[in-house]
């Protein structure tokens, strides 16, 4: 009996340590208010749920579309800090390649040179650096931006291609940047904790030889907690070919996304104000 119990415990440990691409976000619920995840209306046909891991720590969560090779959304806590912006290398997600024991984001060159993957294996279910190099008037637009993270380690973790989409350059460097760097600090005044979910609505066009979807819209939602309970919430949305950002209530954003996704969208726990 004792031997059977030990085997069950060992099996559980092996399962928990095997991979951070998971069937649910139960391994990293701390990035969602009250552990409530967005509902299934946002789910793509071939999803991957990633607990984004770097230097043996979780930093945020991402729902990834393997077919479109873009994130559907990234969920994180708004914690801006004064740490320096990290160096500019980019990571990919080895767990999207297939069965392996690599649990953390890594550079393409390391996966190829040290772990003996091929570029074709890496690019099968995710975007790679070559997909973004030839793009004109499109940037690698972060869903979880490094400016909204406090430590150098957390900022570095945002530089993975599973956290970026082809974003209109004028929008990324213009009104969306203003929203991220000026509007958010204003709106989060008085918030003890702010939970954020930022996403991209899949579009009808692709870039990089039809490998990577170009989103039609970029959106973001936030739920602000006072001491313990939500006190306010808000949203923002932008068409991905115009330098304009529309600010709106959380309820209005969910209705807009419901129309765009073709199903009722719920982003946060019901305690977050919709008006």
Steps between C-alpha positions, in 0.01 A plus 500: 500500500781739590679412177189582296465836676862586426451414134195728483693787658792447262270495200339825613841667538609387154178632348528838669859544389464379146380807316371854538291482181191380679137403445391778734665790683476323834880512527502882489159630616662793681490709181119491487284679757343243734641225280227566242613451140341655189226275366530267202365751245858616445644153446654423158466159336852394596586673829799478730479633855841619610609584852782727386808386689845661513784446751292245689213743565158566347451853369164497314264273309429481127232331292673425170358416157726235347338531156506880476836511681394792718390534863127537557570683825755540778385540861719668762514732797574864432823561692711768329846561641829676442707202392689554176356374173672166427723429203322433175524126446175314442373167627276228363309228687665155484190335643313577178747293301387161629576273791815611682607591852582868438263699719618857434508741210829488311681659204479334161879481474523312831228253404675431171861506619473335840180296488520392135157612385462612140354835399218315322410325825491831688294686240234232452269631774635847578649811347877535474730798455507465121123552492537854633822618333356579154183673620441860396288739706439223752674456837536219747224636721513379861173396662670502841735799462831509684419852626221357714731259685720593794811280499759449229415131506128563446573753227727249325225237512277719284744469208366173369334462163209326672418842653504712182287555191556688173383844613463809284815705557324835526261358760772320696718811517210742524167481679546146634831602652329800659233271644762263644737761639280799591135395523560186706701681773216752530223242512678277752543773760355374827514135388674261733503227232402526134437193288539545125403287201623626164409325178477501123199416283610271213471670163429379148853551367837340562860614469833318460390272216161441664659371820402767755154651545469877493244594769211726411489659846715538811317525832569519872294470818585577862341430838616717791489384863500736796594315816349167400192557284473644146422870495509575127574348161551624146596401150657625179488385139667604175470398137836364390536733202423834665680710759192532723410348837146498636462489878185342634352315797573133562140413412519694174827329407353156567201583278732623223710185523188283503407646161852455364541142625143391430423383855442647845837607644566522874849617598497536879329374812149647538618712794685732260269796415361492146373861488 
